[in-house]
Coordinates of N, CA and C in Angstrom, one line a residue:
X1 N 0.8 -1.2 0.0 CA 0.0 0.0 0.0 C 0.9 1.2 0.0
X2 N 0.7 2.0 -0.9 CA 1.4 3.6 -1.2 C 0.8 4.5 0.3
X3 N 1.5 5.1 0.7 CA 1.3 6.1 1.5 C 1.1 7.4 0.8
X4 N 0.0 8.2 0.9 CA -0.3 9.1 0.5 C 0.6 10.5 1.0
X5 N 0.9 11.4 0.3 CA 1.6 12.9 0.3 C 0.7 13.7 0.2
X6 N -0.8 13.6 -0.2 CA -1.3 15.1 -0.3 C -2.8 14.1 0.8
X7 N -3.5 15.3 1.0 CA -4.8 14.4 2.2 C -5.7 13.9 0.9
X8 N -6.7 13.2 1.2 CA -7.6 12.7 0.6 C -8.5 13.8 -0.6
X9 N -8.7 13.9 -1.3 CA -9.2 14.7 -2.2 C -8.1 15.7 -2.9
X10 N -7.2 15.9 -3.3 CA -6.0 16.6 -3.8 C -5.3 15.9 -4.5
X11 N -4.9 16.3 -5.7 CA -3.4 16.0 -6.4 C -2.8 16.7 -6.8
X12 N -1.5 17.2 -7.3 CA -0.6 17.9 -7.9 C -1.0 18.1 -9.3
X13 N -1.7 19.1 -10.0 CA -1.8 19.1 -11.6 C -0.8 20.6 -11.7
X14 N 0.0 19.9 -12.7 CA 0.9 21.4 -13.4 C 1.8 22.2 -11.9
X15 N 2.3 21.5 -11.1 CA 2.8 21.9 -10.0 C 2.0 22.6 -8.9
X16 N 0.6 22.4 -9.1 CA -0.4 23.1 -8.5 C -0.8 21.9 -7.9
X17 N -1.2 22.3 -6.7 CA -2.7 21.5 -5.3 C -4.1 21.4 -5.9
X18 N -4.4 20.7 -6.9 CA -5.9 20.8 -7.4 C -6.9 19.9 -6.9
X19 N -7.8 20.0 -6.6 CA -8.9 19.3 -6.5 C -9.1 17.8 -7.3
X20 N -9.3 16.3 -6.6 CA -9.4 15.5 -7.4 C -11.4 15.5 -7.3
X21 N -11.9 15.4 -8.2 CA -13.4 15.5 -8.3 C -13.8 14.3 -8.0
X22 N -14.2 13.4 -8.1 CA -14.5 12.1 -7.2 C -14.0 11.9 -6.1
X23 N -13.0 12.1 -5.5 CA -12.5 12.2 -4.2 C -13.3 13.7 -3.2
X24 N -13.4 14.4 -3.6 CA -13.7 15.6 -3.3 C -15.2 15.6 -3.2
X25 N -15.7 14.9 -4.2 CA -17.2 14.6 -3.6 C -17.7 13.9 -2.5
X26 N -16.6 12.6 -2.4 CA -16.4 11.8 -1.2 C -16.2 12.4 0.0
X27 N -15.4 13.5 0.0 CA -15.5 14.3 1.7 C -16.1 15.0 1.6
X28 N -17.3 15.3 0.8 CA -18.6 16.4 0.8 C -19.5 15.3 1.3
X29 N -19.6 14.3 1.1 CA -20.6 12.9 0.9 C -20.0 13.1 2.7
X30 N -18.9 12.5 3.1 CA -18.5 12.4 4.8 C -19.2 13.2 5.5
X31 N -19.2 14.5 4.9 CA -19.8 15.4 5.8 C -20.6 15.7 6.1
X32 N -21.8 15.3 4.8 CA -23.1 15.2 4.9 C -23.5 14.1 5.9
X33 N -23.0 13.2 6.0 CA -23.5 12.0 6.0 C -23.3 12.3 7.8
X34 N -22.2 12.9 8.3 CA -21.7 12.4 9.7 C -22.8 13.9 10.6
X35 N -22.7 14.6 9.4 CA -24.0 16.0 10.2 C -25.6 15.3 10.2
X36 N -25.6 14.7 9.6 CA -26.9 13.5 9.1 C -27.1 13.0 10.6
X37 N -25.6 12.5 11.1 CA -26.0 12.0 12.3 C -25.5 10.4 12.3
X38 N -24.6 10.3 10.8 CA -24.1 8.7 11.1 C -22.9 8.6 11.4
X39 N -22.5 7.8 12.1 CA -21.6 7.0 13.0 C -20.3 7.1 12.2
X40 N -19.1 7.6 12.4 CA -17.4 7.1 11.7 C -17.8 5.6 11.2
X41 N -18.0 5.3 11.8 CA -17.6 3.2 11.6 C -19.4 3.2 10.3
X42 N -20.2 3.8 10.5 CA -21.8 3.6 9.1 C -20.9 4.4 7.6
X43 N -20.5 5.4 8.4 CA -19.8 6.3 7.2 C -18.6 5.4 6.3
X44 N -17.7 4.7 7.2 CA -16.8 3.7 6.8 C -17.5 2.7 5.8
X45 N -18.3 2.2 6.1 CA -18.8 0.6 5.7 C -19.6 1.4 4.3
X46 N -20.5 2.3 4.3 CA -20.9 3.3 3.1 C -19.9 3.9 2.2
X47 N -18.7 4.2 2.7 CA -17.7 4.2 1.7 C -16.4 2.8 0.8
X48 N -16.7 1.8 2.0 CA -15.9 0.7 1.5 C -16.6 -0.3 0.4
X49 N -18.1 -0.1 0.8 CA -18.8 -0.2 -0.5 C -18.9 0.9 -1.9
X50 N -18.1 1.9 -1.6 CA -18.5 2.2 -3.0 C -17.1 2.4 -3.4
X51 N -16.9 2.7 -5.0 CA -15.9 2.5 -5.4 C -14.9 3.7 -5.8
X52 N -14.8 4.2 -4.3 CA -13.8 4.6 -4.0 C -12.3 5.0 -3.5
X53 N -11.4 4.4 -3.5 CA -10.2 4.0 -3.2 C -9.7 5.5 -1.9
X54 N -9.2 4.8 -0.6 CA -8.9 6.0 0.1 C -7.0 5.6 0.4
X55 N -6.9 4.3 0.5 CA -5.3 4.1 -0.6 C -5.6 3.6 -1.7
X56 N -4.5 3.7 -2.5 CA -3.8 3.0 -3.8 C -4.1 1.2 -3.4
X57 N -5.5 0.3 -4.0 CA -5.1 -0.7 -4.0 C -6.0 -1.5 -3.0
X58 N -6.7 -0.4 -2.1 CA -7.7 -0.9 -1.4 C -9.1 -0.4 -1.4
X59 N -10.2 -1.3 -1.4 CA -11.2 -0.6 -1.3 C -11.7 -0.2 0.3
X60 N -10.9 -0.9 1.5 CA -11.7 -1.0 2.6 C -11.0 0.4 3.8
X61 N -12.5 1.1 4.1 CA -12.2 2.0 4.7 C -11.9 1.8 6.1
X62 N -11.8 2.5 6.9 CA -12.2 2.6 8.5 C -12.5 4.0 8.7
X63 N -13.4 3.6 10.3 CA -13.2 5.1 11.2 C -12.4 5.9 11.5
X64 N -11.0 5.7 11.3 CA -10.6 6.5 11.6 C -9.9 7.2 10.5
X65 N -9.9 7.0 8.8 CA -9.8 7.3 7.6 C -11.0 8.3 7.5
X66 N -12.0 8.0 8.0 CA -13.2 9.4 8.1 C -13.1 10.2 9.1
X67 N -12.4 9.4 10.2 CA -12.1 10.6 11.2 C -11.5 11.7 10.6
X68 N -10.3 11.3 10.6 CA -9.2 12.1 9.9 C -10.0 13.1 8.7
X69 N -10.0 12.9 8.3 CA -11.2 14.2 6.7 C -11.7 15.0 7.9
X70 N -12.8 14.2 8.6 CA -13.6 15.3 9.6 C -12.9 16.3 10.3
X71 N -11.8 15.3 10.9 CA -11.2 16.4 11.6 C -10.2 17.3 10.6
X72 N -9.9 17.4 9.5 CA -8.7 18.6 9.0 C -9.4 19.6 8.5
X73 N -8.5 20.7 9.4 CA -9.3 22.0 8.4 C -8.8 22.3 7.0
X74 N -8.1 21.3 6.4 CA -7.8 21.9 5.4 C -8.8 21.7 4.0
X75 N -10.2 20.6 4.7 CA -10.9 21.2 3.6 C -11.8 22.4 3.6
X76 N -11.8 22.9 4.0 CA -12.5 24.2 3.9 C -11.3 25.3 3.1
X77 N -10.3 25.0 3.0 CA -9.6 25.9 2.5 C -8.6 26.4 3.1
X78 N -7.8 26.9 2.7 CA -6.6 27.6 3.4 C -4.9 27.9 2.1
X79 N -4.2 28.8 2.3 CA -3.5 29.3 1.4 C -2.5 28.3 0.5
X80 N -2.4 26.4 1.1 CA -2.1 25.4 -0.1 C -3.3 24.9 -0.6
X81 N -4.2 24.9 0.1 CA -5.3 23.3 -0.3 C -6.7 24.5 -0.8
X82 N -7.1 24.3 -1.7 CA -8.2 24.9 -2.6 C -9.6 24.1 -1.6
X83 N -10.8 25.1 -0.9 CA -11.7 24.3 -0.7 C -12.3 23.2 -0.8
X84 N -12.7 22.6 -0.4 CA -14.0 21.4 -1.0 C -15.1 21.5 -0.2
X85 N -15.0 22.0 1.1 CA -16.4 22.2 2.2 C -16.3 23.5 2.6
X86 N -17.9 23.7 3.1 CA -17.6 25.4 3.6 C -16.6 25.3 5.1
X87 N -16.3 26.3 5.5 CA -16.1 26.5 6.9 C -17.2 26.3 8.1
X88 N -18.3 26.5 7.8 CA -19.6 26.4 8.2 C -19.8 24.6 8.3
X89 N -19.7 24.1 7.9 CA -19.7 22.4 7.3 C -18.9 22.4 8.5
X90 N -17.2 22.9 8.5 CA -16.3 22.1 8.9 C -16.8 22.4 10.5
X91 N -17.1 23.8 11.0 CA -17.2 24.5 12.5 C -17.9 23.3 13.3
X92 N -19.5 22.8 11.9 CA -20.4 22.0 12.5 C -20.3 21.1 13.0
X93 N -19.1 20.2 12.3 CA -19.1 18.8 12.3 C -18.3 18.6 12.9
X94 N -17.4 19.5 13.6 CA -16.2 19.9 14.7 C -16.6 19.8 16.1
X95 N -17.6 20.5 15.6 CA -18.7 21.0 16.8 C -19.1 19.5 17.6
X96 N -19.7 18.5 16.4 CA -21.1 17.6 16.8 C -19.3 16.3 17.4
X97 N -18.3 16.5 16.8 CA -17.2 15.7 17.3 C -17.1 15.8 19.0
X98 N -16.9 17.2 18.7 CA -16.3 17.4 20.7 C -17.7 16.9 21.2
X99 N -18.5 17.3 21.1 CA -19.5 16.7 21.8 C -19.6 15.3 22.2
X100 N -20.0 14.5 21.0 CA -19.6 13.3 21.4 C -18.5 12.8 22.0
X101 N -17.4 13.2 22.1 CA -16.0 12.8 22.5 C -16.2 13.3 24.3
X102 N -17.1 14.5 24.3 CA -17.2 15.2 26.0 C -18.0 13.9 26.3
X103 N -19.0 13.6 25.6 CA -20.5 12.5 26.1 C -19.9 11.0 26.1
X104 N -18.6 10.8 25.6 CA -18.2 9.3 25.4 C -17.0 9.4 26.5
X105 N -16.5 10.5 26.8 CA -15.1 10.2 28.4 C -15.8 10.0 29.3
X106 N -17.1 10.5 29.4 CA -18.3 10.1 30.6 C -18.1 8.6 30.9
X107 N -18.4 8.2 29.8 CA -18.9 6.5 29.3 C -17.4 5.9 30.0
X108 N -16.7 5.5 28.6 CA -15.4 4.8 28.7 C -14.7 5.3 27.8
X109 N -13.3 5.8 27.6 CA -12.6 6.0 26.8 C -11.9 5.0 25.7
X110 N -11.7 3.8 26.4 CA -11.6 2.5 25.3 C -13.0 2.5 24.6
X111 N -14.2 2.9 24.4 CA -15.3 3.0 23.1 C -15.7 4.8 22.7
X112 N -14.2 5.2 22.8 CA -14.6 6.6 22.4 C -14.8 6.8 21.3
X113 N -13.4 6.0 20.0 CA -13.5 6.2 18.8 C -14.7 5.4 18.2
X114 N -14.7 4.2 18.8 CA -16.1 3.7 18.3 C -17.5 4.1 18.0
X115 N -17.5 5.1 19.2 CA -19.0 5.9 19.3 C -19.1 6.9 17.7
X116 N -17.5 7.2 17.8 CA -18.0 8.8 16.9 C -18.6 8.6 15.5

């Protein structure tokens, strides 16, 4: 398996940080889907079904491959990486993270990441 250099939705065209458009729909689709109210691990299993590659070579995702998107601000933009979600999207879904993560150290921390 290739280890990736640029985050999930990005490649290098012409020496530039451009937008990959199937991938970039995919972390618009995460986002929807986890403000929707579904689970890292429902988001996982909805994207390892469809045919989209998050390495080189595999179809099968995890939670914490969705984690990771949720949590970077670099899709919303910033002076390398060209948008793909509003800042509004990212504040939200930032937002509905801590929460759960305050509501699951309550619980147990060994099913923290499982909950999100």
């Amino acid at each position: 398996m290739r280890k990736r250099y640029l985050p999930f939705g990005y490649q290098i065209e012409q020496g530039e940080i451009a937008i990959v458009s199937k991938e970039s729909n995919a972390v618009r689709f995460i986002c929807e889907e986890y403000l929707a109210g579904k689970s890292l691990k429902g988001i996982a299993d909805i994207m390892s079904a469809k045919d989209i590659p998050y390495h080189e070579g595999t179809q099968k995702w995890n939670q914490n491959m969705v984690g990771r998107i949720l949590a970077s601000k670099i899709y919303y933009g910033n002076v390398k990486y060209p948008p793909i979600i509003s800042e509004t999207q990212y504040n939200l879904a930032e937002k509905r993270r801590c929460e759960k993560l305050h509501n699951i150290t309550t619980v147990s921390p060994r099913y923290a990441m499982r909950m999100l």
